[in-house]
Amino acid sequence: MASARVTTAAPRSRRGAKVACAVTMAAGLSATGCSTNSVGSPADMTPTPPVIEPSPPVPATGRDGLTRLPLSAYGTSDKDDDLLFRTERALVVRCMKDRGHHSYAGQNMNRIEARTDEDREAANPVGAWGYIGRATAEERGFHVGLRMPTGGTGVSGRTAEDYGACSTEAKKQLPALTNTDGWKLTQTLYGRSLQLAVADRRVVAARTRWSACMTTAGHPAQDPEKLAAGPWKTVKPTAGEIAAATAAESCTRSSELAGIHFAALAGYQRQLIAANVPVLTVYQKQVRDLTDKATRLLAESPAT
């Protein structure tokens, strides 16, 4: 989904101002259960439980499952986000050089992203669907998520003042879409699809099987998200945390929770999309226009 691209520490949130979530983010969509207020004016319709195949496939990673959801087609892709980041950085670098900072090369501008197979598995691995990969569970336990980028250096003094001005100017040239009706609508529809999926009887049954499996494994838990949330306060995962995480991974597979949840979620999203085509179509065009502009601006800027 459309997002702001860069910062000196971590990407700005892709959340709509009126979407209240305790979330990790992927493809601009909230990755855990949300309570949504009225934003985006979705069409008034009540989706019906979708047909899902027996033993639906489990995504290779939690992030893979999220980025393949129907609503993820509405907004910027990972490739788009990379383009927008590179363009914004190029604009800032050009502006800084024009202001006399000839050695500035965007060294304080970092982007958190999954670069390795390990990071791709660990990104957004735990949610209402209970997904967590075996490799992540065995190495990180529930210490998951993308790691902060390293190697960037801060700026200070006049350099910082000029950087702030250049960053503001770059954002004016590539305005984020987070205030558009389309962006707000996708957040609202995603939150609605999550509510529907969590309440779906097949998902409820799978979560019950998951909980029973966890009890049998010696790690009683009612909710995958609460289990993952802790308390796991140590700097590195303990043996107990690793044991609980690997049990959760095994129980997620045996209960079919991840596959069933993603299948149900996708089915509800398809119905919500079908009822809101006009606004979503406009939003898709806005994204294309933004990325086309970014491509043009990047070509006009010096290599960085």
mmCIF file of C-alpha atoms in Angstrom:
data_model
loop_
_atom_site.group_PDB
_atom_site.id
_atom_site.type_symbol
_atom_site.label_atom_id
_atom_site.label_comp_id
_atom_site.label_asym_id
_atom_site.label_seq_id
_atom_site.Cartn_x
_atom_site.Cartn_y
_atom_site.Cartn_z
ATOM 1 C CA MET A 1 0.000 0.000 0.000
ATOM 2 C CA ALA A 2 1.145 3.565 -0.490
ATOM 3 C CA SER A 3 3.482 4.839 2.144
ATOM 4 C CA ALA A 4 6.038 7.391 3.064
ATOM 5 C CA ARG A 5 9.427 6.086 2.124
ATOM 6 C CA VAL A 6 12.344 7.315 4.161
ATOM 7 C CA THR A 7 13.543 8.499 7.497
ATOM 8 C CA THR A 8 16.766 8.705 9.407
ATOM 9 C CA ALA A 9 15.668 5.835 11.666
ATOM 10 C CA ALA A 10 12.651 3.828 10.543
ATOM 11 C CA PRO A 11 9.923 4.167 7.918
ATOM 12 C CA ARG A 12 7.007 6.379 8.822
ATOM 13 C CA SER A 13 3.887 4.419 9.716
ATOM 14 C CA ARG A 14 1.594 3.376 6.896
ATOM 15 C CA ARG A 15 -1.383 3.355 9.242
ATOM 16 C CA GLY A 16 -4.398 5.572 8.656
ATOM 17 C CA ALA A 17 -4.931 8.072 11.452
ATOM 18 C CA LYS A 18 -8.237 6.456 12.378
ATOM 19 C CA VAL A 19 -7.196 2.804 12.260
ATOM 20 C CA ALA A 20 -6.408 1.700 15.805
ATOM 21 C CA CYS A 21 -4.146 -1.354 15.819
ATOM 22 C CA ALA A 22 -1.328 -2.988 17.648
ATOM 23 C CA VAL A 23 0.411 -3.926 14.449
ATOM 24 C CA THR A 24 3.352 -4.933 12.403
ATOM 25 C CA MET A 25 3.125 -3.769 8.822
ATOM 26 C CA ALA A 26 3.386 -5.411 5.465
ATOM 27 C CA ALA A 27 2.418 -4.105 2.093
ATOM 28 C CA GLY A 28 0.927 -1.154 3.871
ATOM 29 C CA LEU A 29 -1.689 -3.239 5.631
ATOM 30 C CA SER A 30 -2.115 -3.953 9.297
ATOM 31 C CA ALA A 31 -0.844 -7.428 10.046
ATOM 32 C CA THR A 32 -2.788 -8.164 13.203
ATOM 33 C CA GLY A 33 -6.337 -7.736 14.458
ATOM 34 C CA CYS A 34 -7.604 -4.165 14.259
ATOM 35 C CA SER A 35 -10.555 -2.167 15.431
ATOM 36 C CA THR A 36 -11.477 0.285 12.696
ATOM 37 C CA ASN A 37 -13.328 3.554 12.834
ATOM 38 C CA SER A 38 -15.110 5.007 9.855
ATOM 39 C CA VAL A 39 -12.591 5.972 7.187
ATOM 40 C CA GLY A 40 -12.730 5.615 3.441
ATOM 41 C CA SER A 41 -16.547 5.253 3.210
ATOM 42 C CA PRO A 42 -16.771 1.562 2.261
ATOM 43 C CA ALA A 43 -19.861 0.266 0.510
ATOM 44 C CA ASP A 44 -22.526 -1.048 2.852
ATOM 45 C CA MET A 45 -22.444 -4.807 2.413
ATOM 46 C CA THR A 46 -22.070 -7.925 4.531
ATOM 47 C CA PRO A 47 -19.762 -10.567 3.045
ATOM 48 C CA THR A 48 -20.798 -14.192 3.320
ATOM 49 C CA PRO A 49 -18.433 -16.944 4.503
ATOM 50 C CA PRO A 50 -16.288 -17.755 1.459
ATOM 51 C CA VAL A 51 -15.765 -21.226 0.104
ATOM 52 C CA ILE A 52 -12.268 -22.455 0.929
ATOM 53 C CA GLU A 53 -10.627 -25.656 -0.185
ATOM 54 C CA PRO A 54 -9.851 -28.477 2.254
ATOM 55 C CA SER A 55 -6.408 -28.091 3.806
ATOM 56 C CA PRO A 56 -5.628 -24.775 2.064
ATOM 57 C CA PRO A 57 -1.939 -24.148 1.355
ATOM 58 C CA VAL A 58 0.191 -22.345 3.919
ATOM 59 C CA PRO A 59 2.218 -19.378 2.618
ATOM 60 C CA ALA A 60 5.978 -19.797 2.606
ATOM 61 C CA THR A 61 6.314 -16.920 5.090
ATOM 62 C CA GLY A 62 3.976 -14.661 6.996
ATOM 63 C CA ARG A 63 5.028 -11.720 4.825
ATOM 64 C CA ASP A 64 4.410 -13.772 1.697
ATOM 65 C CA GLY A 65 0.891 -14.508 2.897
ATOM 66 C CA LEU A 66 0.197 -10.837 3.556
ATOM 67 C CA THR A 67 1.589 -9.529 0.291
ATOM 68 C CA ARG A 68 -0.444 -12.054 -1.709
ATOM 69 C CA LEU A 69 -3.762 -11.018 -0.183
ATOM 70 C CA PRO A 70 -6.223 -9.470 -2.673
ATOM 71 C CA LEU A 71 -6.140 -6.038 -1.015
ATOM 72 C CA SER A 72 -2.369 -5.902 -1.372
ATOM 73 C CA ALA A 73 -2.904 -5.303 -5.083
ATOM 74 C CA TYR A 74 -4.238 -1.861 -4.200
ATOM 75 C CA GLY A 75 -1.307 0.328 -3.315
ATOM 76 C CA THR A 76 2.427 0.241 -3.791
ATOM 77 C CA SER A 77 4.311 -3.014 -4.147
ATOM 78 C CA ASP A 78 7.706 -3.737 -2.606
ATOM 79 C CA LYS A 79 9.220 -2.777 -5.970
ATOM 80 C CA ASP A 80 7.288 0.498 -5.964
ATOM 81 C CA ASP A 81 8.384 1.258 -2.416
ATOM 82 C CA ASP A 82 11.996 0.700 -3.416
ATOM 83 C CA LEU A 83 11.578 3.064 -6.378
ATOM 84 C CA LEU A 84 9.958 5.742 -4.213
ATOM 85 C CA PHE A 85 12.696 5.431 -1.600
ATOM 86 C CA ARG A 86 15.491 5.704 -4.157
ATOM 87 C CA THR A 87 13.815 8.679 -5.818
ATOM 88 C CA GLU A 88 13.268 10.555 -2.567
ATOM 89 C CA ARG A 89 16.864 9.938 -1.560
ATOM 90 C CA ALA A 90 18.110 11.142 -4.952
ATOM 91 C CA LEU A 91 16.045 14.322 -4.633
ATOM 92 C CA VAL A 92 17.423 14.987 -1.158
ATOM 93 C CA VAL A 93 21.006 14.355 -2.291
ATOM 94 C CA ARG A 94 20.640 16.737 -5.233
ATOM 95 C CA CYS A 95 19.112 19.384 -2.986
ATOM 96 C CA MET A 96 21.874 19.000 -0.383
ATOM 97 C CA LYS A 97 24.603 19.337 -3.010
ATOM 98 C CA ASP A 98 22.890 22.458 -4.342
ATOM 99 C CA ARG A 99 23.107 23.841 -0.794
ATOM 100 C CA GLY A 100 26.831 23.239 -0.678
ATOM 101 C CA HIS A 101 27.015 19.835 1.020
ATOM 102 C CA HIS A 102 29.056 18.223 -1.732
ATOM 103 C CA SER A 103 30.046 15.151 0.306
ATOM 104 C CA TYR A 104 26.462 14.320 1.264
ATOM 105 C CA ALA A 105 25.296 11.038 -0.293
ATOM 106 C CA GLY A 106 22.151 10.142 1.660
ATOM 107 C CA GLN A 107 24.117 8.281 4.323
ATOM 108 C CA ASN A 108 21.545 9.046 7.032
ATOM 109 C CA MET A 109 18.614 7.769 4.962
ATOM 110 C CA ASN A 110 17.863 4.108 5.643
ATOM 111 C CA ARG A 111 15.024 1.788 4.801
ATOM 112 C CA ILE A 112 13.971 -1.277 6.751
ATOM 113 C CA GLU A 113 13.361 -4.167 4.375
ATOM 114 C CA ALA A 114 13.678 -7.919 4.141
ATOM 115 C CA ARG A 115 16.885 -8.632 2.223
ATOM 116 C CA THR A 116 17.633 -12.252 3.141
ATOM 117 C CA ASP A 117 15.562 -15.435 3.284
ATOM 118 C CA GLU A 118 15.928 -15.304 7.072
ATOM 119 C CA ASP A 119 14.561 -11.758 7.235
ATOM 120 C CA ARG A 120 11.738 -12.598 4.834
ATOM 121 C CA GLU A 121 10.628 -15.424 7.091
ATOM 122 C CA ALA A 122 10.941 -13.326 10.249
ATOM 123 C CA ALA A 123 9.051 -10.337 8.822
ATOM 124 C CA ASN A 124 5.441 -10.296 10.053
ATOM 125 C CA PRO A 125 5.491 -13.969 11.073
ATOM 126 C CA VAL A 126 2.985 -13.934 13.931
ATOM 127 C CA GLY A 127 -0.593 -12.738 13.814
ATOM 128 C CA ALA A 128 -4.162 -13.848 14.252
ATOM 129 C CA TRP A 129 -3.363 -16.762 11.915
ATOM 130 C CA GLY A 130 -0.611 -18.080 14.208
ATOM 131 C CA TYR A 131 2.034 -18.280 11.508
ATOM 132 C CA ILE A 132 5.695 -18.623 12.407
ATOM 133 C CA GLY A 133 8.376 -20.373 10.390
ATOM 134 C CA ARG A 134 10.428 -23.240 11.788
ATOM 135 C CA ALA A 135 13.770 -21.534 11.146
ATOM 136 C CA THR A 136 12.598 -18.352 12.841
ATOM 137 C CA ALA A 137 11.180 -20.247 15.808
ATOM 138 C CA GLU A 138 14.356 -22.246 16.346
ATOM 139 C CA GLU A 139 16.712 -19.267 16.072
ATOM 140 C CA ARG A 140 14.757 -16.223 17.238
ATOM 141 C CA GLY A 141 11.847 -17.610 19.198
ATOM 142 C CA PHE A 142 9.384 -14.739 19.271
ATOM 143 C CA HIS A 143 12.097 -12.089 18.827
ATOM 144 C CA VAL A 144 10.832 -11.483 15.318
ATOM 145 C CA GLY A 145 10.430 -8.662 12.831
ATOM 146 C CA LEU A 146 12.863 -6.860 10.589
ATOM 147 C CA ARG A 147 16.154 -5.712 12.031
ATOM 148 C CA MET A 148 17.071 -2.054 11.990
ATOM 149 C CA PRO A 149 19.442 -1.066 9.169
ATOM 150 C CA THR A 150 23.030 -0.382 10.143
ATOM 151 C CA GLY A 151 25.735 1.839 8.775
ATOM 152 C CA GLY A 152 23.810 5.123 8.570
ATOM 153 C CA THR A 153 25.189 8.225 10.239
ATOM 154 C CA GLY A 154 23.261 11.167 11.566
ATOM 155 C CA VAL A 155 23.584 14.805 10.586
ATOM 156 C CA SER A 156 23.835 17.838 12.829
ATOM 157 C CA GLY A 157 24.135 21.587 12.811
ATOM 158 C CA ARG A 158 23.575 23.396 9.531
ATOM 159 C CA THR A 159 23.690 20.084 7.693
ATOM 160 C CA ALA A 160 20.687 18.887 9.691
ATOM 161 C CA GLU A 161 18.786 22.120 9.010
ATOM 162 C CA ASP A 162 19.413 21.861 5.284
ATOM 163 C CA TYR A 163 18.563 18.164 5.338
ATOM 164 C CA GLY A 164 15.214 18.956 6.942
ATOM 165 C CA ALA A 165 14.437 21.526 4.263
ATOM 166 C CA CYS A 166 15.520 19.187 1.453
ATOM 167 C CA SER A 167 13.511 16.307 2.895
ATOM 168 C CA THR A 168 10.399 18.495 3.096
ATOM 169 C CA GLU A 169 10.859 19.597 -0.500
ATOM 170 C CA ALA A 170 11.328 16.013 -1.688
ATOM 171 C CA LYS A 171 8.123 14.938 0.040
ATOM 172 C CA LYS A 172 6.265 17.771 -1.691
ATOM 173 C CA GLN A 173 7.434 16.414 -5.041
ATOM 174 C CA LEU A 174 6.435 12.861 -4.086
ATOM 175 C CA PRO A 175 3.461 13.284 -1.745
ATOM 176 C CA ALA A 176 2.368 10.190 0.149
ATOM 177 C CA LEU A 177 -1.097 8.839 -0.633
ATOM 178 C CA THR A 178 -2.049 8.264 2.999
ATOM 179 C CA ASN A 179 -4.700 10.993 2.979
ATOM 180 C CA THR A 180 -6.488 9.791 -0.124
ATOM 181 C CA ASP A 181 -9.896 8.135 -0.029
ATOM 182 C CA GLY A 182 -8.436 5.034 -1.662
ATOM 183 C CA TRP A 183 -5.714 4.552 0.929
ATOM 184 C CA LYS A 184 -8.155 5.069 3.787
ATOM 185 C CA LEU A 185 -10.596 2.658 2.193
ATOM 186 C CA THR A 186 -8.012 -0.113 1.850
ATOM 187 C CA GLN A 187 -7.202 0.213 5.550
ATOM 188 C CA THR A 188 -10.869 0.078 6.466
ATOM 189 C CA LEU A 189 -11.536 -2.929 4.236
ATOM 190 C CA TYR A 190 -8.488 -4.733 5.560
ATOM 191 C CA GLY A 191 -9.589 -4.198 9.144
ATOM 192 C CA ARG A 192 -13.084 -5.404 8.254
ATOM 193 C CA SER A 193 -11.718 -8.521 6.545
ATOM 194 C CA LEU A 194 -9.648 -9.331 9.639
ATOM 195 C CA GLN A 195 -12.700 -9.053 11.876
ATOM 196 C CA LEU A 196 -14.666 -11.335 9.573
ATOM 197 C CA ALA A 197 -11.871 -13.892 9.294
ATOM 198 C CA VAL A 198 -11.243 -14.070 13.035
ATOM 199 C CA ALA A 199 -14.975 -14.693 13.599
ATOM 200 C CA ASP A 200 -15.237 -17.276 10.810
ATOM 201 C CA ARG A 201 -16.278 -20.630 12.330
ATOM 202 C CA ARG A 202 -13.534 -22.500 10.453
ATOM 203 C CA VAL A 203 -10.876 -20.150 11.790
ATOM 204 C CA VAL A 204 -12.371 -20.389 15.282
ATOM 205 C CA ALA A 205 -12.204 -24.178 15.071
ATOM 206 C CA ALA A 206 -8.586 -24.069 13.882
ATOM 207 C CA ARG A 207 -7.624 -21.740 16.729
ATOM 208 C CA THR A 208 -9.293 -24.139 19.177
ATOM 209 C CA ARG A 209 -7.243 -27.011 17.743
ATOM 210 C CA TRP A 210 -4.118 -24.851 17.987
ATOM 211 C CA SER A 211 -4.801 -24.097 21.654
ATOM 212 C CA ALA A 212 -5.429 -27.757 22.476
ATOM 213 C CA CYS A 213 -2.192 -28.713 20.725
ATOM 214 C CA MET A 214 -0.257 -26.097 22.699
ATOM 215 C CA THR A 215 -1.660 -27.430 25.972
ATOM 216 C CA THR A 216 -0.623 -30.954 25.037
ATOM 217 C CA ALA A 217 2.850 -29.665 24.152
ATOM 218 C CA GLY A 218 3.217 -28.158 27.609
ATOM 219 C CA HIS A 219 2.793 -24.505 26.583
ATOM 220 C CA PRO A 220 -0.848 -23.636 27.338
ATOM 221 C CA ALA A 221 -2.013 -20.670 25.240
ATOM 222 C CA GLN A 222 -5.340 -19.427 23.973
ATOM 223 C CA ASP A 223 -4.162 -16.855 21.450
ATOM 224 C CA PRO A 224 -1.160 -16.909 19.062
ATOM 225 C CA GLU A 225 -0.690 -13.144 19.235
ATOM 226 C CA LYS A 226 -0.722 -13.007 23.026
ATOM 227 C CA LEU A 227 1.741 -15.870 23.210
ATOM 228 C CA ALA A 228 4.075 -14.134 20.777
ATOM 229 C CA ALA A 229 3.785 -10.822 22.632
ATOM 230 C CA GLY A 230 5.374 -12.231 25.726
ATOM 231 C CA PRO A 231 6.536 -11.624 28.221
ATOM 232 C CA TRP A 232 9.743 -12.280 26.269
ATOM 233 C CA LYS A 233 11.820 -9.400 27.583
ATOM 234 C CA THR A 234 15.323 -10.853 27.324
ATOM 235 C CA VAL A 235 17.773 -9.467 24.776
ATOM 236 C CA LYS A 236 18.130 -12.917 23.236
ATOM 237 C CA PRO A 237 15.516 -15.689 23.256
ATOM 238 C CA THR A 238 15.709 -18.099 26.174
ATOM 239 C CA ALA A 239 15.439 -21.867 25.892
ATOM 240 C CA GLY A 240 11.872 -21.622 27.189
ATOM 241 C CA GLU A 241 10.945 -19.104 24.535
ATOM 242 C CA ILE A 242 12.479 -21.229 21.790
ATOM 243 C CA ALA A 243 10.517 -24.232 23.061
ATOM 244 C CA ALA A 244 7.245 -22.289 23.077
ATOM 245 C CA ALA A 245 7.895 -20.850 19.620
ATOM 246 C CA THR A 246 8.741 -24.205 18.064
ATOM 247 C CA ALA A 247 5.645 -25.716 19.696
ATOM 248 C CA ALA A 248 3.562 -22.888 18.226
ATOM 249 C CA GLU A 249 5.034 -23.544 14.789
ATOM 250 C CA SER A 250 4.255 -27.259 15.033
ATOM 251 C CA CYS A 251 0.732 -26.649 16.327
ATOM 252 C CA THR A 252 0.056 -24.078 13.617
ATOM 253 C CA ARG A 253 0.848 -26.735 11.022
ATOM 254 C CA SER A 254 -1.126 -29.532 12.658
ATOM 255 C CA SER A 255 -4.174 -27.328 13.284
ATOM 256 C CA GLU A 256 -3.999 -25.851 9.744
ATOM 257 C CA LEU A 257 -4.581 -22.452 11.332
ATOM 258 C CA ALA A 258 -2.367 -20.401 9.018
ATOM 259 C CA GLY A 259 -3.730 -21.891 5.785
ATOM 260 C CA ILE A 260 -7.364 -21.658 6.874
ATOM 261 C CA HIS A 261 -7.003 -18.104 8.178
ATOM 262 C CA PHE A 262 -5.303 -16.776 5.031
ATOM 263 C CA ALA A 263 -7.827 -18.559 2.791
ATOM 264 C CA ALA A 264 -10.775 -17.113 4.702
ATOM 265 C CA LEU A 265 -9.188 -13.665 4.819
ATOM 266 C CA ALA A 266 -8.614 -13.682 1.074
ATOM 267 C CA GLY A 267 -12.199 -14.775 0.422
ATOM 268 C CA TYR A 268 -13.650 -11.946 2.488
ATOM 269 C CA GLN A 269 -11.326 -9.422 0.869
ATOM 270 C CA ARG A 270 -12.407 -10.416 -2.630
ATOM 271 C CA GLN A 271 -16.031 -9.704 -1.707
ATOM 272 C CA LEU A 272 -15.169 -6.356 -0.126
ATOM 273 C CA ILE A 273 -13.139 -5.343 -3.160
ATOM 274 C CA ALA A 274 -15.974 -6.236 -5.533
ATOM 275 C CA ALA A 275 -18.290 -3.900 -3.618
ATOM 276 C CA ASN A 276 -15.837 -0.992 -3.708
ATOM 277 C CA VAL A 277 -14.376 -1.061 -7.213
ATOM 278 C CA PRO A 278 -14.801 2.650 -8.176
ATOM 279 C CA VAL A 279 -12.768 4.116 -5.304
ATOM 280 C CA LEU A 280 -10.148 1.366 -5.469
ATOM 281 C CA THR A 281 -9.750 1.871 -9.233
ATOM 282 C CA VAL A 282 -9.081 5.574 -8.711
ATOM 283 C CA TYR A 283 -6.561 4.674 -6.031
ATOM 284 C CA GLN A 284 -4.733 2.311 -8.373
ATOM 285 C CA LYS A 285 -4.410 5.138 -10.900
ATOM 286 C CA GLN A 286 -3.056 7.459 -8.219
ATOM 287 C CA VAL A 287 -0.400 4.878 -7.369
ATOM 288 C CA ARG A 288 0.546 4.494 -11.044
ATOM 289 C CA ASP A 289 0.762 8.266 -11.463
ATOM 290 C CA LEU A 290 2.989 8.525 -8.383
ATOM 291 C CA THR A 291 5.367 5.790 -9.494
ATOM 292 C CA ASP A 292 5.487 7.200 -13.037
ATOM 293 C CA LYS A 293 6.440 10.569 -11.587
ATOM 294 C CA ALA A 294 9.064 8.926 -9.386
ATOM 295 C CA THR A 295 10.581 7.176 -12.388
ATOM 296 C CA ARG A 296 10.815 10.488 -14.233
ATOM 297 C CA LEU A 297 12.291 12.361 -11.275
ATOM 298 C CA LEU A 298 14.844 9.623 -10.639
ATOM 299 C CA ALA A 299 15.986 9.783 -14.257
ATOM 300 C CA GLU A 300 16.435 13.547 -13.900
ATOM 301 C CA SER A 301 18.471 13.264 -10.690
ATOM 302 C CA PRO A 302 22.170 12.396 -10.499
ATOM 303 C CA ALA A 303 23.094 8.844 -9.522
ATOM 304 C CA THR A 304 23.478 8.355 -5.775
#
